[in-house]
Tab-separated table of N, CA and C in Angstrom:
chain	number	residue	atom	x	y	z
Q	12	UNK	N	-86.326	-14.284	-26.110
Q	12	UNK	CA	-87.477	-13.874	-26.867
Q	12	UNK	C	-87.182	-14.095	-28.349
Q	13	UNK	N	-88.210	-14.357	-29.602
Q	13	UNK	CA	-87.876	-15.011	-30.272
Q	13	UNK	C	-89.424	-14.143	-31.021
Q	14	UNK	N	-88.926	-13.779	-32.360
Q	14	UNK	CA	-89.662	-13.454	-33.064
Q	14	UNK	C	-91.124	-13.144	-33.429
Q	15	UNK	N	-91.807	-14.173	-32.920
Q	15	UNK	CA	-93.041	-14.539	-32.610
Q	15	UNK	C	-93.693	-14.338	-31.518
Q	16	UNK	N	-93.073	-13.385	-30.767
Q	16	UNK	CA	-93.383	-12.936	-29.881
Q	16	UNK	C	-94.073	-11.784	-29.806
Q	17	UNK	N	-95.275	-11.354	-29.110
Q	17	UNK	CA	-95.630	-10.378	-29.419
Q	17	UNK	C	-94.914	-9.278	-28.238
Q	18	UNK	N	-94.932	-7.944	-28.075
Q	18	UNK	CA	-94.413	-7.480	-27.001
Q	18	UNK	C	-95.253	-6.606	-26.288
Q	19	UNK	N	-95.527	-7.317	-24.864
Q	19	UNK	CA	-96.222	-6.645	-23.527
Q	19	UNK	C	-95.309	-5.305	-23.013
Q	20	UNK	N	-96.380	-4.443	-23.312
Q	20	UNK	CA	-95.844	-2.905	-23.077
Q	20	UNK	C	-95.769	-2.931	-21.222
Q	21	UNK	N	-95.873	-3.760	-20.757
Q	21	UNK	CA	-95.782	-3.724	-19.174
Q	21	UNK	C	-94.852	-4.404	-19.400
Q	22	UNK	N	-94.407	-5.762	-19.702
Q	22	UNK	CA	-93.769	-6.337	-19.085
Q	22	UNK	C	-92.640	-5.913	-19.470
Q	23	UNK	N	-92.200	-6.195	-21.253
Q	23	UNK	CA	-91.426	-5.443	-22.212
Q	23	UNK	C	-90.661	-3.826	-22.156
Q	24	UNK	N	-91.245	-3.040	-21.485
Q	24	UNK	CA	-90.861	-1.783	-21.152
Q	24	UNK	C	-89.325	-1.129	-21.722
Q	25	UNK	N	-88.396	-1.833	-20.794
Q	25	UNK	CA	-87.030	-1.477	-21.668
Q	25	UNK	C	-86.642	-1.967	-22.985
Q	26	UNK	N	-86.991	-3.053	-23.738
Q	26	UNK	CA	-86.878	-2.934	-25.303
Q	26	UNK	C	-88.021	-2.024	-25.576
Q	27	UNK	N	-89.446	-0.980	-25.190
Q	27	UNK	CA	-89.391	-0.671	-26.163
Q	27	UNK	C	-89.015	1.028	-25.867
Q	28	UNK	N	-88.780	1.117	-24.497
Q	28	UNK	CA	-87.772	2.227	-24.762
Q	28	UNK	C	-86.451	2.807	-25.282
Q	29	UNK	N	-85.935	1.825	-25.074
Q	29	UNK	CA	-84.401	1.594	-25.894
Q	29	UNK	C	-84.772	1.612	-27.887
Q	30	UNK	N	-85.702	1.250	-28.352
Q	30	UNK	CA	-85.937	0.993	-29.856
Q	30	UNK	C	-86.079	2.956	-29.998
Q	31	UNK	N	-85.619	3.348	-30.784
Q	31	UNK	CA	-84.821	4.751	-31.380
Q	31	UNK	C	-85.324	4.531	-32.811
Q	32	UNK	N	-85.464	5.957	-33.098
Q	32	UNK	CA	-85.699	5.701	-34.678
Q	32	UNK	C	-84.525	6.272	-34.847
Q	33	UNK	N	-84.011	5.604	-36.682
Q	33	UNK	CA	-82.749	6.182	-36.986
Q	33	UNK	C	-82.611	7.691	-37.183
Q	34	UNK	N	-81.768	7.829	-37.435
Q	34	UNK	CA	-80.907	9.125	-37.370
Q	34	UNK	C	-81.145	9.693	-38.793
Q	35	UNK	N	-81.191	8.562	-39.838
Q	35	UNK	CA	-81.644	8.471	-41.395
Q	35	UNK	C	-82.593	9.486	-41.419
Q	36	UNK	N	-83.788	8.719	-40.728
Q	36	UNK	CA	-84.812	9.150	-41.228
Q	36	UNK	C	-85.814	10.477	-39.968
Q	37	UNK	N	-84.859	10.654	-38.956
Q	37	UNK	CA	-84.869	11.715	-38.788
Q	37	UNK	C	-84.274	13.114	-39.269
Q	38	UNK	N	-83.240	12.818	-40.562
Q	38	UNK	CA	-82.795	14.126	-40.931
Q	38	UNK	C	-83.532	13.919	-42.145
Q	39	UNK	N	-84.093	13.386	-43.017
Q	39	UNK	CA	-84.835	13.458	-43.544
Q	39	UNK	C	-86.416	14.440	-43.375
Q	40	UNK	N	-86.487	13.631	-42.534
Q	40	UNK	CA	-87.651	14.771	-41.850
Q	40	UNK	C	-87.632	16.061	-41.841
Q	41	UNK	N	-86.474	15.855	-41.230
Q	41	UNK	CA	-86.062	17.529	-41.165
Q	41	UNK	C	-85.965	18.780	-42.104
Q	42	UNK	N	-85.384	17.671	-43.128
Q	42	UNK	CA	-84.850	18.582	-44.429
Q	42	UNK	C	-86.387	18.790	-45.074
Q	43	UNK	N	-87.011	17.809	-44.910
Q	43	UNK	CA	-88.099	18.092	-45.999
Q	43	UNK	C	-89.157	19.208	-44.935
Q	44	UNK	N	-89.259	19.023	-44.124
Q	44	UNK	CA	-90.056	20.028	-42.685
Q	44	UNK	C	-89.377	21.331	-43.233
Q	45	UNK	N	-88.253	21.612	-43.107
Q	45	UNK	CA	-87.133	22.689	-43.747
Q	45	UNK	C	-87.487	23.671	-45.446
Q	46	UNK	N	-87.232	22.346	-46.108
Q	46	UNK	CA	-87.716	22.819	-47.552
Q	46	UNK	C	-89.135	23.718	-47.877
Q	47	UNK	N	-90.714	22.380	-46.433
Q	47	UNK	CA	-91.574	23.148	-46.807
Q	47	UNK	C	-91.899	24.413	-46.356
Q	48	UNK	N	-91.233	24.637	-45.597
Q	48	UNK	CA	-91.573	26.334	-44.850
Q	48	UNK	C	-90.914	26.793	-45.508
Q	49	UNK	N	-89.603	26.619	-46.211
Q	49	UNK	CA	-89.009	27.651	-47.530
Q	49	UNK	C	-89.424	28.171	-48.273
Q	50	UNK	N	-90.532	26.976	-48.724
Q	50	UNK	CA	-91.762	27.139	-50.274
Q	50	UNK	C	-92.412	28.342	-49.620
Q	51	UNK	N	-93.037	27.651	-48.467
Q	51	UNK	CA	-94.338	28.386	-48.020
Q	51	UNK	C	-93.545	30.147	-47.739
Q	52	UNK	N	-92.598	29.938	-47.241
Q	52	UNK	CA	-92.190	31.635	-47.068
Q	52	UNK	C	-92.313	32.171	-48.079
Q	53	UNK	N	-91.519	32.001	-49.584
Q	53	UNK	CA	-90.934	31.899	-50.362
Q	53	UNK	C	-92.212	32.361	-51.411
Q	54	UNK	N	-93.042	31.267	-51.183
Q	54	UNK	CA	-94.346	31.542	-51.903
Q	54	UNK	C	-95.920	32.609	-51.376
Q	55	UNK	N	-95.383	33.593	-50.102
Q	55	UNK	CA	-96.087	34.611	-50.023
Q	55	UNK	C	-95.315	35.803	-50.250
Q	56	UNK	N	-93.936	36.014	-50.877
Q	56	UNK	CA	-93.323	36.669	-50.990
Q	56	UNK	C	-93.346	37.652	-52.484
Q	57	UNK	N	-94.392	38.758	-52.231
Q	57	UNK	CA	-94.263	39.089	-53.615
Q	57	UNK	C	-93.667	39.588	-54.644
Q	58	UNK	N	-93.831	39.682	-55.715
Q	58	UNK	CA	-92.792	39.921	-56.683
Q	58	UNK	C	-93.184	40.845	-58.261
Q	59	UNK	N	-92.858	41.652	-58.703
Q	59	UNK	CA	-93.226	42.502	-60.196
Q	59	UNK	C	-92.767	41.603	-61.089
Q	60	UNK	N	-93.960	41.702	-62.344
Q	60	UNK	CA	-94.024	41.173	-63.130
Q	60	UNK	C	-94.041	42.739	-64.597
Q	61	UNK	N	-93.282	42.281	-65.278
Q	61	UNK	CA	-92.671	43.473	-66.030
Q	61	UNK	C	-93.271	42.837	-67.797
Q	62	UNK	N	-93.727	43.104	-68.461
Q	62	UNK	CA	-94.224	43.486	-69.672
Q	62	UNK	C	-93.050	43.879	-70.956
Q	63	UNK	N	-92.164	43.327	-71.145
Q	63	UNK	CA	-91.430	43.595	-72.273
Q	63	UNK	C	-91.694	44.159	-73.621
Q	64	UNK	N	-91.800	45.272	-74.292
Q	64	UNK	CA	-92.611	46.097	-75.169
Q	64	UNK	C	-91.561	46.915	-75.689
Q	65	UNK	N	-91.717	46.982	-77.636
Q	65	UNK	CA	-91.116	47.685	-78.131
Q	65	UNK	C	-91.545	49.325	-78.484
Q	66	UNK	N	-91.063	50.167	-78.633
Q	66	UNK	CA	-91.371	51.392	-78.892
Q	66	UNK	C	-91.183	52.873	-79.628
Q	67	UNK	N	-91.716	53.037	-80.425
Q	67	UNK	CA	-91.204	54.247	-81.380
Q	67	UNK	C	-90.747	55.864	-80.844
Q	68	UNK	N	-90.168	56.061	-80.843
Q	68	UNK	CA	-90.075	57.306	-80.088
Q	68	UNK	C	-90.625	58.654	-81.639
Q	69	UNK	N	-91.632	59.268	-81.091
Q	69	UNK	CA	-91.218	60.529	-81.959
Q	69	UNK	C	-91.743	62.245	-81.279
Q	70	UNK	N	-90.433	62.916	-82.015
Q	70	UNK	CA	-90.188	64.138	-81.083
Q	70	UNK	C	-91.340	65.284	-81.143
Q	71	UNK	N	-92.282	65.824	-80.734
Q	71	UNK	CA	-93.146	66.409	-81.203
Q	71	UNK	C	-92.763	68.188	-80.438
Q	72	UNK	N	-93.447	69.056	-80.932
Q	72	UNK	CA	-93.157	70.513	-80.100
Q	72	UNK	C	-93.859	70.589	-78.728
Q	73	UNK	N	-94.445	68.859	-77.823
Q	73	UNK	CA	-94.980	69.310	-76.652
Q	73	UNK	C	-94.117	68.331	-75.584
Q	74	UNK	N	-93.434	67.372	-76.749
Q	74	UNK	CA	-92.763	66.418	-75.160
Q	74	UNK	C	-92.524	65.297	-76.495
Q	75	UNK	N	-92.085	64.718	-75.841
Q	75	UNK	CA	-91.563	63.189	-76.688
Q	75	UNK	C	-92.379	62.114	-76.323
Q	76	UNK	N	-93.324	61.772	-77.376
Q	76	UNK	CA	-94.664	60.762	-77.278
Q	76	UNK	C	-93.439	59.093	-77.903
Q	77	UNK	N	-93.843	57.993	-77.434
Q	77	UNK	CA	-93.612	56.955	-77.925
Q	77	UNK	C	-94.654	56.042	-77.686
Q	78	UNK	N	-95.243	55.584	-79.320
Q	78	UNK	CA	-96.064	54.732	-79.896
Q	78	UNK	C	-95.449	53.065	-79.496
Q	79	UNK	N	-96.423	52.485	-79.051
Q	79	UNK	CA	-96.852	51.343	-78.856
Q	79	UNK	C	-98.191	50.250	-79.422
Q	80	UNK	N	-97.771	48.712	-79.742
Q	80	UNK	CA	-98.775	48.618	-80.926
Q	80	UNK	C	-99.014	47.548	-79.515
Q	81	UNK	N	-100.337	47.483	-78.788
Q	81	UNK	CA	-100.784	46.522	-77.961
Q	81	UNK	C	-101.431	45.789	-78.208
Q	82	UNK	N	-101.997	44.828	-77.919
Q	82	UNK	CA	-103.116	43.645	-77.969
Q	82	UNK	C	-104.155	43.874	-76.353
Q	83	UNK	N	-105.459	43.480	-76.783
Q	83	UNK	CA	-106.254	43.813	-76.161
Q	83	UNK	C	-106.265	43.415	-74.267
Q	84	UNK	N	-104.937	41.854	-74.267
Q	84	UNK	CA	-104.800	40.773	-73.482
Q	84	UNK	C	-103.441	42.116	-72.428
Q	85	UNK	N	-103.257	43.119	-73.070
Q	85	UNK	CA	-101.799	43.355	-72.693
Q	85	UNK	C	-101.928	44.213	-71.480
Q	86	UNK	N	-103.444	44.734	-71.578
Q	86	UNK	CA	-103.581	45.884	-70.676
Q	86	UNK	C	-104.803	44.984	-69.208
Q	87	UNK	N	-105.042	45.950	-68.472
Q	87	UNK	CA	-104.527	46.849	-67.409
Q	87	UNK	C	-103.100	46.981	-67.215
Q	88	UNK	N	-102.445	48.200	-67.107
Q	88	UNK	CA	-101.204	48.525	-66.637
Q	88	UNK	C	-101.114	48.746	-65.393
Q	89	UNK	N	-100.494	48.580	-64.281
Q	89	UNK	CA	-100.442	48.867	-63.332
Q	89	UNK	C	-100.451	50.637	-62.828
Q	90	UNK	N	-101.505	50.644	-61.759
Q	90	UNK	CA	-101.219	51.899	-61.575
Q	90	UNK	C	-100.516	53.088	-61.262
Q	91	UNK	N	-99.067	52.241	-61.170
Q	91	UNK	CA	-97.946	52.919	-60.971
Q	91	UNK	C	-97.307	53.801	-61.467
Q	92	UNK	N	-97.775	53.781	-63.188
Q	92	UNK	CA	-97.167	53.975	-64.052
Q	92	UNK	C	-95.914	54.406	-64.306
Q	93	UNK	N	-94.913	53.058	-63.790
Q	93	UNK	CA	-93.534	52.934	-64.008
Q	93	UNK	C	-93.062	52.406	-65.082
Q	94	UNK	N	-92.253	52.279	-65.670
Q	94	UNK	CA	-91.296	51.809	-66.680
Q	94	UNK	C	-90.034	51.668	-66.699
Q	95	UNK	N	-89.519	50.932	-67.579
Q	95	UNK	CA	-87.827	51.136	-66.854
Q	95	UNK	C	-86.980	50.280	-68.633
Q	96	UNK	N	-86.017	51.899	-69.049
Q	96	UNK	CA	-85.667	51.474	-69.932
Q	96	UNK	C	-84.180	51.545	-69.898
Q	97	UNK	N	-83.284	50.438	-70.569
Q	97	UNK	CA	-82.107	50.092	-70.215
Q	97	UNK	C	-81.839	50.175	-68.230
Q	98	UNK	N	-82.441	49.339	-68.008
Q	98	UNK	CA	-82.441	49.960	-66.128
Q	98	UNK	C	-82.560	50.735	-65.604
Q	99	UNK	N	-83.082	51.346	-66.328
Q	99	UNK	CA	-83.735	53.251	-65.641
Q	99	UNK	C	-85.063	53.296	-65.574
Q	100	UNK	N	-85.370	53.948	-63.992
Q	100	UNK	CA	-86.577	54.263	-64.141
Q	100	UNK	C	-87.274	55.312	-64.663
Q	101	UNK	N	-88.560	55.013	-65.308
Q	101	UNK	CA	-89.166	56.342	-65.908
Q	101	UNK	C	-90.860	56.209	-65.679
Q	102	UNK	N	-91.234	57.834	-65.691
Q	102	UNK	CA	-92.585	57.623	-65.348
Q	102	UNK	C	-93.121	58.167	-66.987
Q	103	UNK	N	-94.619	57.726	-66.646
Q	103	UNK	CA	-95.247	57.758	-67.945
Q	103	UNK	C	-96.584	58.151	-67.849
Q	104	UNK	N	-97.176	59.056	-69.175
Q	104	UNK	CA	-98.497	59.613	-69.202
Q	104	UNK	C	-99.560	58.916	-70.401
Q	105	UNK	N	-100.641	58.217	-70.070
Q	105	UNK	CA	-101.101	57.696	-71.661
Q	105	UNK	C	-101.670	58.748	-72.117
Q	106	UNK	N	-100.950	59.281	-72.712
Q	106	UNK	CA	-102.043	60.190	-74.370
Q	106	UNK	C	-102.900	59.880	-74.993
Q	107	UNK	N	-102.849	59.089	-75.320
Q	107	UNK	CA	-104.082	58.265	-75.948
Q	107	UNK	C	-103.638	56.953	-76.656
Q	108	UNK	N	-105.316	56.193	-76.648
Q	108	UNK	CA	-105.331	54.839	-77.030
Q	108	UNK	C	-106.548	54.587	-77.861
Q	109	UNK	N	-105.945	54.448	-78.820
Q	109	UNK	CA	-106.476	53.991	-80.585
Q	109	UNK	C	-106.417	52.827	-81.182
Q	110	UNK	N	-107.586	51.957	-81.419
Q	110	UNK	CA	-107.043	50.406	-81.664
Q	110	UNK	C	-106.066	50.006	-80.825
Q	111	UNK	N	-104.882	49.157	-81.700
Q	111	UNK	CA	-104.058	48.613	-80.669
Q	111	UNK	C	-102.516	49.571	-80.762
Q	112	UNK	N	-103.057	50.921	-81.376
Q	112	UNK	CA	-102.170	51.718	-80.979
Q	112	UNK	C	-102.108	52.356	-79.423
Q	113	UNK	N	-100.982	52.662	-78.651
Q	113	UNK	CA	-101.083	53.648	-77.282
Q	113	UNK	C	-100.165	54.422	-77.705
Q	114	UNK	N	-100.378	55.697	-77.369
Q	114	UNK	CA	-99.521	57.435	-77.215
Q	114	UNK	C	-98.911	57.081	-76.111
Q	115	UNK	N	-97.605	57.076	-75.480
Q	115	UNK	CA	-97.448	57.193	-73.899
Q	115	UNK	C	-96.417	58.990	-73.841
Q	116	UNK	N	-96.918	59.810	-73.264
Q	116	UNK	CA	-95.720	60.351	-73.075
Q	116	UNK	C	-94.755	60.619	-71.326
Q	117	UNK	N	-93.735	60.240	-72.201
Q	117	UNK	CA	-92.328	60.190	-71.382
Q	117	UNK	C	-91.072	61.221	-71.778
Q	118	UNK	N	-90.421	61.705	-70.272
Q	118	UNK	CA	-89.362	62.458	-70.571
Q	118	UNK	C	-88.276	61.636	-70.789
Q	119	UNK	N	-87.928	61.421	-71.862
Q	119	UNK	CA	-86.419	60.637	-71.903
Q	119	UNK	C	-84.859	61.275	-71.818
Q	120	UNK	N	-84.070	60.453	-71.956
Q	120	UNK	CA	-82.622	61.031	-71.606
Q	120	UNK	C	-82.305	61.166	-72.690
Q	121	UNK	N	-81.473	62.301	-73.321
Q	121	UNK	CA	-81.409	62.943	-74.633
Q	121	UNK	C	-80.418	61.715	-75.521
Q	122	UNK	N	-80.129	61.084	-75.204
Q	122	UNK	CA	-79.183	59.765	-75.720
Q	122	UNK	C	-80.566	59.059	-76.187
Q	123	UNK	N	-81.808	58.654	-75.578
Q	123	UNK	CA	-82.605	58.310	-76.441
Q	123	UNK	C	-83.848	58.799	-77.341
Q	124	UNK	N	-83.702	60.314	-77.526
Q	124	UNK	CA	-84.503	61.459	-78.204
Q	124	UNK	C	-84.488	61.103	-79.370
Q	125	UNK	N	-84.273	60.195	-80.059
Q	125	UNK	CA	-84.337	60.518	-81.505
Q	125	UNK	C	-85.327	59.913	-82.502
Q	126	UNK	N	-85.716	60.979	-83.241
Q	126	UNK	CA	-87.137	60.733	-84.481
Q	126	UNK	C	-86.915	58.889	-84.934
Q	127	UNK	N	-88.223	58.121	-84.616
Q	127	UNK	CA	-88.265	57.067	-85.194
Q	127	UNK	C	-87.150	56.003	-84.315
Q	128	UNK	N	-86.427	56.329	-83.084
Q	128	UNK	CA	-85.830	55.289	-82.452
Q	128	UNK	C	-86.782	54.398	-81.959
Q	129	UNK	N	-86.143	52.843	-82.145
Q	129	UNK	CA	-87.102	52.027	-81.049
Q	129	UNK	C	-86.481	51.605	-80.338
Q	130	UNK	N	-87.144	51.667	-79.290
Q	130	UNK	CA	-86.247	51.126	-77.446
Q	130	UNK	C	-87.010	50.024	-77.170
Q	131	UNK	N	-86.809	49.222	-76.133
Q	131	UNK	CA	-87.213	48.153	-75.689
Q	131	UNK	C	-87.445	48.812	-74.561
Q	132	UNK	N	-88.977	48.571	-73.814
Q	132	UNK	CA	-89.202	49.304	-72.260
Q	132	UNK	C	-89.642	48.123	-71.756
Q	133	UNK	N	-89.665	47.960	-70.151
Q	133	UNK	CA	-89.757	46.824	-69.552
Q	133	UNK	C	-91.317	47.896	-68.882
Q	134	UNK	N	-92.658	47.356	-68.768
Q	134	UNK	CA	-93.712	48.584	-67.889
Q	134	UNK	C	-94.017	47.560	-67.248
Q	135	UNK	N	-94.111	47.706	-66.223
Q	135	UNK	CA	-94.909	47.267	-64.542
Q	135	UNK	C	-96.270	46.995	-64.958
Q	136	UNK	N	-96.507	46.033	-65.033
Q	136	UNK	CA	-97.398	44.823	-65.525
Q	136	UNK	C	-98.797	44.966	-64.069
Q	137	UNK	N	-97.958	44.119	-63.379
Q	137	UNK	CA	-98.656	43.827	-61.845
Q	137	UNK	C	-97.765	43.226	-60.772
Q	138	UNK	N	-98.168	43.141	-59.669
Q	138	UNK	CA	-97.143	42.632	-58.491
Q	138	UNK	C	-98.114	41.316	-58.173
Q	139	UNK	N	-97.192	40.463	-57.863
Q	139	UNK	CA	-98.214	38.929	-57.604
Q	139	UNK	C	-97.327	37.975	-56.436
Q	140	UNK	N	-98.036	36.768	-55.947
Q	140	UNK	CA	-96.990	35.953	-55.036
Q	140	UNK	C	-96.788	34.981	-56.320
Q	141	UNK	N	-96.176	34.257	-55.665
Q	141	UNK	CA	-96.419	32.781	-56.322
Q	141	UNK	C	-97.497	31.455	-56.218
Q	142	UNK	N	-98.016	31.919	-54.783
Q	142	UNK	CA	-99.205	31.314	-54.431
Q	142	UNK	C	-100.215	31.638	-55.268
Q	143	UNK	N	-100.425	33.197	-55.642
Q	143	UNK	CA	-101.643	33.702	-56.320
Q	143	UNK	C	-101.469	32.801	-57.590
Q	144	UNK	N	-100.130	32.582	-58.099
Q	144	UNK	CA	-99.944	31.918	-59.748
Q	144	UNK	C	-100.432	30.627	-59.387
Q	145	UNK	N	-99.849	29.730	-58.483
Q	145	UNK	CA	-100.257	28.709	-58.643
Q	145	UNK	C	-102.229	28.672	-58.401
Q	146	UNK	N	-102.339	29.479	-57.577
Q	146	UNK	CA	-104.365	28.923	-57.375
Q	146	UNK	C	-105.130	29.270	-58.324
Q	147	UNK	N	-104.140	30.300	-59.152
Q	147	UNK	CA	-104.813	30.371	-60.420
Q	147	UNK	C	-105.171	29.566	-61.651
Q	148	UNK	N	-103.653	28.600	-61.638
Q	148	UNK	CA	-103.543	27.813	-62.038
Q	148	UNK	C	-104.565	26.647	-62.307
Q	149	UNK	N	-104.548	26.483	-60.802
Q	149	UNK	CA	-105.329	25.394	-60.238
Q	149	UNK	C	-106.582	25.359	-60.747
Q	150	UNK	N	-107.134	26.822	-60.290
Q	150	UNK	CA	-108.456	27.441	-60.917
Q	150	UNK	C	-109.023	27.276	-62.233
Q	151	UNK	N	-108.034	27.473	-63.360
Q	151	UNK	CA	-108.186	27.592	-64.704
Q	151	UNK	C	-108.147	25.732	-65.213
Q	152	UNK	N	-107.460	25.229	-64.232
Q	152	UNK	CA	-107.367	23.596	-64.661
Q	152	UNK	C	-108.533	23.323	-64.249
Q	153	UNK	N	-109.456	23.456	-63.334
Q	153	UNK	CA	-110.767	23.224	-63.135
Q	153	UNK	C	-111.987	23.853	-63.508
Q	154	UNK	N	-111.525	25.148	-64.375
Q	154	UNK	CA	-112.822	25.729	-65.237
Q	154	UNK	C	-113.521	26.674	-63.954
Q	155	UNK	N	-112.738	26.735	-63.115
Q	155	UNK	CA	-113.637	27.959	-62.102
Q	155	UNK	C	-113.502	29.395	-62.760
């Protein structure tokens, strides 16, 4: 048989059972079959998104209020109202919100009590996948 041949699936039978795909490009397959269910797991898996924010502490005779200067883009806070400063968790009360001032009060650890300290607090933003980021994405690239 000779090139130009076309091949009769009756007659031909054992060449074209014997023809194998490589080994190449079956682990290929694989890996990438592999990778995409990683994404896809990977990407319904949700995750907190934390708000990095500086803060004044000052000591008053009802609790220790710390001032925050926000932008209008910064809020909803999650309803959790968690926070977490130097890796500690802490809960929090809004006192009030004035322009882009916020009151929050919090019990702190007496290491950070002091008139006019500023701390860096990490507050619980929202919880999201990665899927939600990307269709949002997607969304905003198409003006929906």
């Amino acid at each position: 048989m000779y090139v130009g041949d076309k091949l009769d699936i009756y007659n031909d039978s054992a060449i074209i059972l014997e023809k194998k795909t490589p080994k190449k490009i079956i682990s290929w397959i694989t890996i990438l079959i592999i990778l995409l269910l990683l994404f896809v797991l990977f990407s319904m898996v949700p995750f907190n998104i934390y708000k990095p924010v500086y803060g004044k502490v000052n000591i008053t005779n009802t609790g220790t209020l710390v001032e925050l200067n926000f932008s209008g883009s910064d809020f909803p806070f999650d309803k959790s109202n968690k926070l977490y400063i130097k890796n500690k968790e802490y809960s929090y009360k809004v006192v009030s919100i004035e322009d882009n001032l916020v009151l929050l009060d919090i019990n702190l650890d007496d290491n950070l009590k002091i008139q006019n300290n500023i701390i860096t607090m990490n507050i619980l933003k929202n919880r999201t996948t990665i899927f939600k980021i990307i269709k949002n994405k997607i969304k905003k690239g198409f003006g929906i």
